[in-house]
GROMACS .gro file of C-alpha atoms in nm:
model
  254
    1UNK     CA    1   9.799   8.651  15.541
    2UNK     CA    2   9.832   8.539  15.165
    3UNK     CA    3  10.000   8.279  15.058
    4UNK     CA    4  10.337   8.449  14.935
    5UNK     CA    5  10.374   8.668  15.296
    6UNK     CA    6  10.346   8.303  15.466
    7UNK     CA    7  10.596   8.179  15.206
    8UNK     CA    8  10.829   8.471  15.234
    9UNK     CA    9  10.815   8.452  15.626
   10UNK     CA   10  10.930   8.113  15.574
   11UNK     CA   11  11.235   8.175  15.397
   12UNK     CA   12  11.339   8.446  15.634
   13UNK     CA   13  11.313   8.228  15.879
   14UNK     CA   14  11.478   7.971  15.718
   15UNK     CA   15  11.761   8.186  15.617
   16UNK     CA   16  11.841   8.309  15.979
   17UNK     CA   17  11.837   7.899  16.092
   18UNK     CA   18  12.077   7.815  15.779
   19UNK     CA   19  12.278   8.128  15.901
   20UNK     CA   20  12.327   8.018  16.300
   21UNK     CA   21  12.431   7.647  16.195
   22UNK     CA   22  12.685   7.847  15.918
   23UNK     CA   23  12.795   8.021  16.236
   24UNK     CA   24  12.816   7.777  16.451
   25UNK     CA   25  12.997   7.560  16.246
   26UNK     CA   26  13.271   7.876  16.155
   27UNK     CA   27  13.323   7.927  16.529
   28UNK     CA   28  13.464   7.556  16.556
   29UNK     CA   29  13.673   7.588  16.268
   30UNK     CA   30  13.816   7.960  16.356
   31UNK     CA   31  13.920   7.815  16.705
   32UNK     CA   32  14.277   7.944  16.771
   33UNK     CA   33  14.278   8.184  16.451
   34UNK     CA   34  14.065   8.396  16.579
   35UNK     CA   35  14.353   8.711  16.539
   36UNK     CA   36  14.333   8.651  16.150
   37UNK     CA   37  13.965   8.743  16.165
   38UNK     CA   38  13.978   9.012  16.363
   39UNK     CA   39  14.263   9.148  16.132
   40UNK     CA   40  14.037   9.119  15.862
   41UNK     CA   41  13.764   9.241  16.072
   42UNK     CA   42  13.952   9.557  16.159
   43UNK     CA   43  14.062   9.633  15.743
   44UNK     CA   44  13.701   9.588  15.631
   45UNK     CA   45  13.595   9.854  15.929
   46UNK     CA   46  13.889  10.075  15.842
   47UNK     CA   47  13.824  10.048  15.457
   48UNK     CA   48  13.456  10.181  15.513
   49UNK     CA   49  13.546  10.432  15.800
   50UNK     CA   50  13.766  10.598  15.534
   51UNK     CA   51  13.483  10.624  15.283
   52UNK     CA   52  13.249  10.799  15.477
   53UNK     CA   53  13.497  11.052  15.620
   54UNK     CA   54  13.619  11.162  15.285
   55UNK     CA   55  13.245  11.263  15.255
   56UNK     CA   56  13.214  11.414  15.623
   57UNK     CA   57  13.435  11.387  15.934
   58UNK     CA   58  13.247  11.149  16.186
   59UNK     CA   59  13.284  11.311  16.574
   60UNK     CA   60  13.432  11.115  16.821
   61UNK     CA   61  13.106  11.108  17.023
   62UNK     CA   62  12.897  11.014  16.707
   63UNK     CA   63  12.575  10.747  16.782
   64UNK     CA   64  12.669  10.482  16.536
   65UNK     CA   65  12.449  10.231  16.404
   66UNK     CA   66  12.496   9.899  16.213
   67UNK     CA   67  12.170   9.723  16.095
   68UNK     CA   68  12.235   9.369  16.049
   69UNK     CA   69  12.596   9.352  16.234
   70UNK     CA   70  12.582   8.956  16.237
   71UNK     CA   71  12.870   8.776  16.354
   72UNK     CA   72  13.149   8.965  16.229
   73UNK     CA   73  13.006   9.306  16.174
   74UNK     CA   74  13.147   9.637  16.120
   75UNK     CA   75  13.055   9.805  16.442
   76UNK     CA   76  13.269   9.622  16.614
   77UNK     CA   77  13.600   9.803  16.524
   78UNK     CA   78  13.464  10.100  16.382
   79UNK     CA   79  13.608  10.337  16.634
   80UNK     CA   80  13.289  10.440  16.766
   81UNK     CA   81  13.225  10.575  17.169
   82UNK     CA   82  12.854  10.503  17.108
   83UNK     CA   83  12.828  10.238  16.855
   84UNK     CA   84  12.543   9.949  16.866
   85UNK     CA   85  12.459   9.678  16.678
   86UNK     CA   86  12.118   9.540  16.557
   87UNK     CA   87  12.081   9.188  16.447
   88UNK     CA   88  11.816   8.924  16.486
   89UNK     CA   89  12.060   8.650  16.647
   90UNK     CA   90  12.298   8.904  16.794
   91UNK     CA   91  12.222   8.690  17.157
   92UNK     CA   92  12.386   8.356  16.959
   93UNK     CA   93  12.653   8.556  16.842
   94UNK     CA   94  12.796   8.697  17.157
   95UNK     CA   95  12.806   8.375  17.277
   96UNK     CA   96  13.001   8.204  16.989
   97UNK     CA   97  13.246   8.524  16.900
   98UNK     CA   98  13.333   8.658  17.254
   99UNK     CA   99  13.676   8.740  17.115
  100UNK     CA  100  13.505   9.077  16.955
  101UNK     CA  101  13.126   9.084  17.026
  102UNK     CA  102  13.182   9.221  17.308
  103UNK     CA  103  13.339   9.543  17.163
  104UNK     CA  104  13.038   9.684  17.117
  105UNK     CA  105  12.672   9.690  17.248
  106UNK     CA  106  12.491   9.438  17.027
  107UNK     CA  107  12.030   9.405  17.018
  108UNK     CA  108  11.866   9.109  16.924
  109UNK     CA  109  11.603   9.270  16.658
  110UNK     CA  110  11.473   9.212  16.320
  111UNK     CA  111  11.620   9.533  16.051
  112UNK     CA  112  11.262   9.588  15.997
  113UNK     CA  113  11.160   9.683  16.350
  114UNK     CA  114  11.435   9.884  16.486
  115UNK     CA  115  11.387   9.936  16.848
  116UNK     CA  116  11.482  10.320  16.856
  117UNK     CA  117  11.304  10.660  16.852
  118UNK     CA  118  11.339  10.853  16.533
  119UNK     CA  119  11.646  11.079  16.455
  120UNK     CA  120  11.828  10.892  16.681
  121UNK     CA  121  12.159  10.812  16.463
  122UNK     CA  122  12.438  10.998  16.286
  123UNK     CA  123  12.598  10.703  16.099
  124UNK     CA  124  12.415  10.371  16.028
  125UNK     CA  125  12.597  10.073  15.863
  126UNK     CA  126  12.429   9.810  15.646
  127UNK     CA  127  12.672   9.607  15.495
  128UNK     CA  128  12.548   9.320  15.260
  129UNK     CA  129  12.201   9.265  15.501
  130UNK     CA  130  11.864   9.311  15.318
  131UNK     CA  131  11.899   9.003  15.098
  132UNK     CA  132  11.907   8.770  15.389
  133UNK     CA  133  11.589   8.916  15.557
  134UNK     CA  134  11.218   8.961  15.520
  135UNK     CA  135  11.122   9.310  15.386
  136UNK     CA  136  11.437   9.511  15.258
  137UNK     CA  137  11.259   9.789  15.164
  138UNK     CA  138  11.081   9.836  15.506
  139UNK     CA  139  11.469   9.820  15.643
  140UNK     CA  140  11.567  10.111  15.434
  141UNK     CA  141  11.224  10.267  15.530
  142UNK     CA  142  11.369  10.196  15.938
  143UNK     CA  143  11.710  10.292  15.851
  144UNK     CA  144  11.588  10.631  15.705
  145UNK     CA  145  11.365  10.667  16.001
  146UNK     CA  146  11.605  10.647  16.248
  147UNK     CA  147  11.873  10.859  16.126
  148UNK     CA  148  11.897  11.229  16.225
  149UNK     CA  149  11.909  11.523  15.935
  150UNK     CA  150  12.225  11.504  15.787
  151UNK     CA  151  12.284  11.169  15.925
  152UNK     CA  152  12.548  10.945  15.667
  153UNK     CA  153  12.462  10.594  15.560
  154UNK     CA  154  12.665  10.322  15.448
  155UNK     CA  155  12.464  10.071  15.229
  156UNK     CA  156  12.627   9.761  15.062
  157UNK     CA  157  12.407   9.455  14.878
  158UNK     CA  158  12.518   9.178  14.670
  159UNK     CA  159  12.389   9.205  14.242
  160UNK     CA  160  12.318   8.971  14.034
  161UNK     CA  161  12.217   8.908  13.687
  162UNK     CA  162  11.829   8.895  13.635
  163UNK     CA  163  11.878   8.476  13.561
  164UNK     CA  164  11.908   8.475  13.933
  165UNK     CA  165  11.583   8.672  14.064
  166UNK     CA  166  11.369   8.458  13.793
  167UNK     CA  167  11.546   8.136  13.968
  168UNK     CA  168  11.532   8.282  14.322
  169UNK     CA  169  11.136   8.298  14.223
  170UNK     CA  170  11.084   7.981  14.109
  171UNK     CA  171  11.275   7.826  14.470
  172UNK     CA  172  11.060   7.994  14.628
  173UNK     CA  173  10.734   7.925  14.443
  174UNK     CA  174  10.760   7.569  14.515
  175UNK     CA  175  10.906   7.594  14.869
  176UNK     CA  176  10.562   7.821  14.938
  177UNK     CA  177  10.383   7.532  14.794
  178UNK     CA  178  10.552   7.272  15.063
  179UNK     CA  179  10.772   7.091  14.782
  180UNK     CA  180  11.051   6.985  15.001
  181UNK     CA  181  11.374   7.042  14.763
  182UNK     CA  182  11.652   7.292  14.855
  183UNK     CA  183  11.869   7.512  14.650
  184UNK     CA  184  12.150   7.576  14.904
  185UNK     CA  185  12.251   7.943  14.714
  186UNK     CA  186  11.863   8.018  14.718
  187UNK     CA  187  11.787   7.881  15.052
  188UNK     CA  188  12.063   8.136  15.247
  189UNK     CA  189  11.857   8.464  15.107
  190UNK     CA  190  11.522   8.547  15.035
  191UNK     CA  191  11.591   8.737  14.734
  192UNK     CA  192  11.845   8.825  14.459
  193UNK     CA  193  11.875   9.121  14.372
  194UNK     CA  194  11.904   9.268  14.053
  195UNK     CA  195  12.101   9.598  14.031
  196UNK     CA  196  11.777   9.785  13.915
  197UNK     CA  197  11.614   9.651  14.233
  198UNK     CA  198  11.876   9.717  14.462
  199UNK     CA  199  11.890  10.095  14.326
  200UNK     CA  200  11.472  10.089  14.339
  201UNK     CA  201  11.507   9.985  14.729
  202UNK     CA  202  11.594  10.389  14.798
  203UNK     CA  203  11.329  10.539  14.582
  204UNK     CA  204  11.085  10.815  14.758
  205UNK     CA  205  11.328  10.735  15.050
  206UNK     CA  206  11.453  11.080  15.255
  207UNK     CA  207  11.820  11.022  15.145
  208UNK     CA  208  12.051  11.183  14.914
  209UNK     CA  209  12.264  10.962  14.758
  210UNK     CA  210  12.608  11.100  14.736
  211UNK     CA  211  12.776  10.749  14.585
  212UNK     CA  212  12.639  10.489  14.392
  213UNK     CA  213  12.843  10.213  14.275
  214UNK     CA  214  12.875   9.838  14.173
  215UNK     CA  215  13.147   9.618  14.080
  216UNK     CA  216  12.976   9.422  13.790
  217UNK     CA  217  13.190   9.438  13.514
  218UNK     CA  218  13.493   9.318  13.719
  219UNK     CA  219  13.306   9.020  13.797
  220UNK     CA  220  13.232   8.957  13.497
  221UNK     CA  221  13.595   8.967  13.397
  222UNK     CA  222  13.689   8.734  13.675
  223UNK     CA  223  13.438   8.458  13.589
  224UNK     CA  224  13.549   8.173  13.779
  225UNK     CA  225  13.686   7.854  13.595
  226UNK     CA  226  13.428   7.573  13.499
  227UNK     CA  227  13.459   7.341  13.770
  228UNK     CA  228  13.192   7.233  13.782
  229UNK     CA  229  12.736   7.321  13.644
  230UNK     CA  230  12.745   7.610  13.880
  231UNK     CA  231  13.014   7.761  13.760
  232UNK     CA  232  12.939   7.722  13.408
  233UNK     CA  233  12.651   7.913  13.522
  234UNK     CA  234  12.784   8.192  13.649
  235UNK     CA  235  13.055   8.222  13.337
  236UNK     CA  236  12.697   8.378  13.163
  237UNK     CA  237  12.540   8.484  13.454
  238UNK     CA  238  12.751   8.719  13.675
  239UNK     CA  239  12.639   8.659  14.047
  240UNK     CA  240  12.750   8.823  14.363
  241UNK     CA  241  12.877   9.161  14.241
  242UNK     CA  242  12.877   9.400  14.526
  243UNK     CA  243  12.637   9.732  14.494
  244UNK     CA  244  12.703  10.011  14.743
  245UNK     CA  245  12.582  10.343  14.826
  246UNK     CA  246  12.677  10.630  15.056
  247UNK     CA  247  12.357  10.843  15.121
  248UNK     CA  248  12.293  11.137  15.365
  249UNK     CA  249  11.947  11.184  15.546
  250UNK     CA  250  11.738  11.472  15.420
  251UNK     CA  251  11.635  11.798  15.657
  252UNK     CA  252  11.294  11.727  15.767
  253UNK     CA  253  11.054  11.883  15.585
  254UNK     CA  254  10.889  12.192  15.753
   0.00000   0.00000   0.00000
């Protein structure tokens, strides 16, 4: 194993730790509110439900996916008889979010290794994942495995400008090299994005994209106000813009 797959293990691993004590801490501070996340929980579920049916109806008894469901994940008021969950702490996060976890059937598994037989989904869910984990092309590669022929995918991925990625490299040069200092933003993924790379992620994939959009130039028009070196930043650099895709699985070939 070189010295970048050992360094890009790291951060992955990294990433999920920085994620838990994020989660951990949010569970404490959501305490008795815990109706005004599920109502936004519910909306956000709704929102993308609606997408993907004005493309094609989903069927009541329709094997739902989500890759990457987290703590606060679609699946969990999608509206689906057979839905399940795929996350590498899903285990910690039944036990912190009872209120809703329990909704739906939730497996602790990396997006990269998805513990299911090919063509085994009609809708799969990934919804702003891949940046946070180890390989996101091998999870579109799993994703695409998994689904059945004509099976509909909702993708979604946060964009950045290219400043970022150079940035995001440099963290993690010296991080590989044992340097012990932390850039929170860069520390919480293991890459950023660029929208060229986020679109290159479905390349030679078996999908048909049916909807490819990003939000870029209304974050650029809502730069936030300098408050401070990071935001001065990002008034040149847009960050976080949101990239999403709606993509149906191919026949199988022969």
């Amino acid at each position: 194993m070189g010295l970048l797959d050992t360094g890009l293990r790291r951060r992955a691993a990294r990433a999920l730790d920085r994620q838990l004590e994020y989660q951990r801490d949010k569970a404490a501070r959501v305490k008795g509110r815990e109706q005004q996340v599920v109502a936004a929980m519910i909306a956000h579920s709704r929102e993308v439900r609606d997408k993907l049916e004005k493309v094609q109806p989903i069927a009541e008894e329709a094997r739902v996916l989500e890759v990457g469901c987290g703590a606060h994940g679609l699946i969990f008021f999608f509206g689906a008889r057979n839905g399940v969950g795929v996350d590498p702490l899903a285990d910690h996060y039944a036990r912190l979010f009872p209120e809703w976890q329990g909704r739906a059937r939730t497996v602790a598994a990396p997006g990269e290794r998805l513990p299911f037989e090919d063509a085994s989904f009609d809708v799969v869910l990934c919804d702003n994942v891949v940046d946070h984990a180890e390989n996101p092309r091998q999870i579109l590669e799993e994703i695409a495995r998994v689904m059945k022929p004509g099976a509909i995918l909702y993708f979604e991925v946060n964009i950045h400008h290219p400043f970022y990625h150079v940035a995001a490299s440099a963290h993690a040069g010296w991080r590989a090299l044992g340097i012990p200092f932390e850039i929170t933003p860069f520390a919480d993924h293991t890459v950023h994005l660029t929208r060229r790379a986020a679109g290159a992620l479905f390349d030679r994939l078996p999908l048909r994209i049916l909807s490819e959009t990003d939000d870029v130039a209304e974050v650029k028009r809502d730069r936030p106000r300098a408050r401070h070196a990071g935001d001065l930043i990002k008034r040149v650099f847009f960050k976080n813009a949101r990239y999403e895709v709606i993509a149906v699985r191919e026949p199988v070939a022969g």
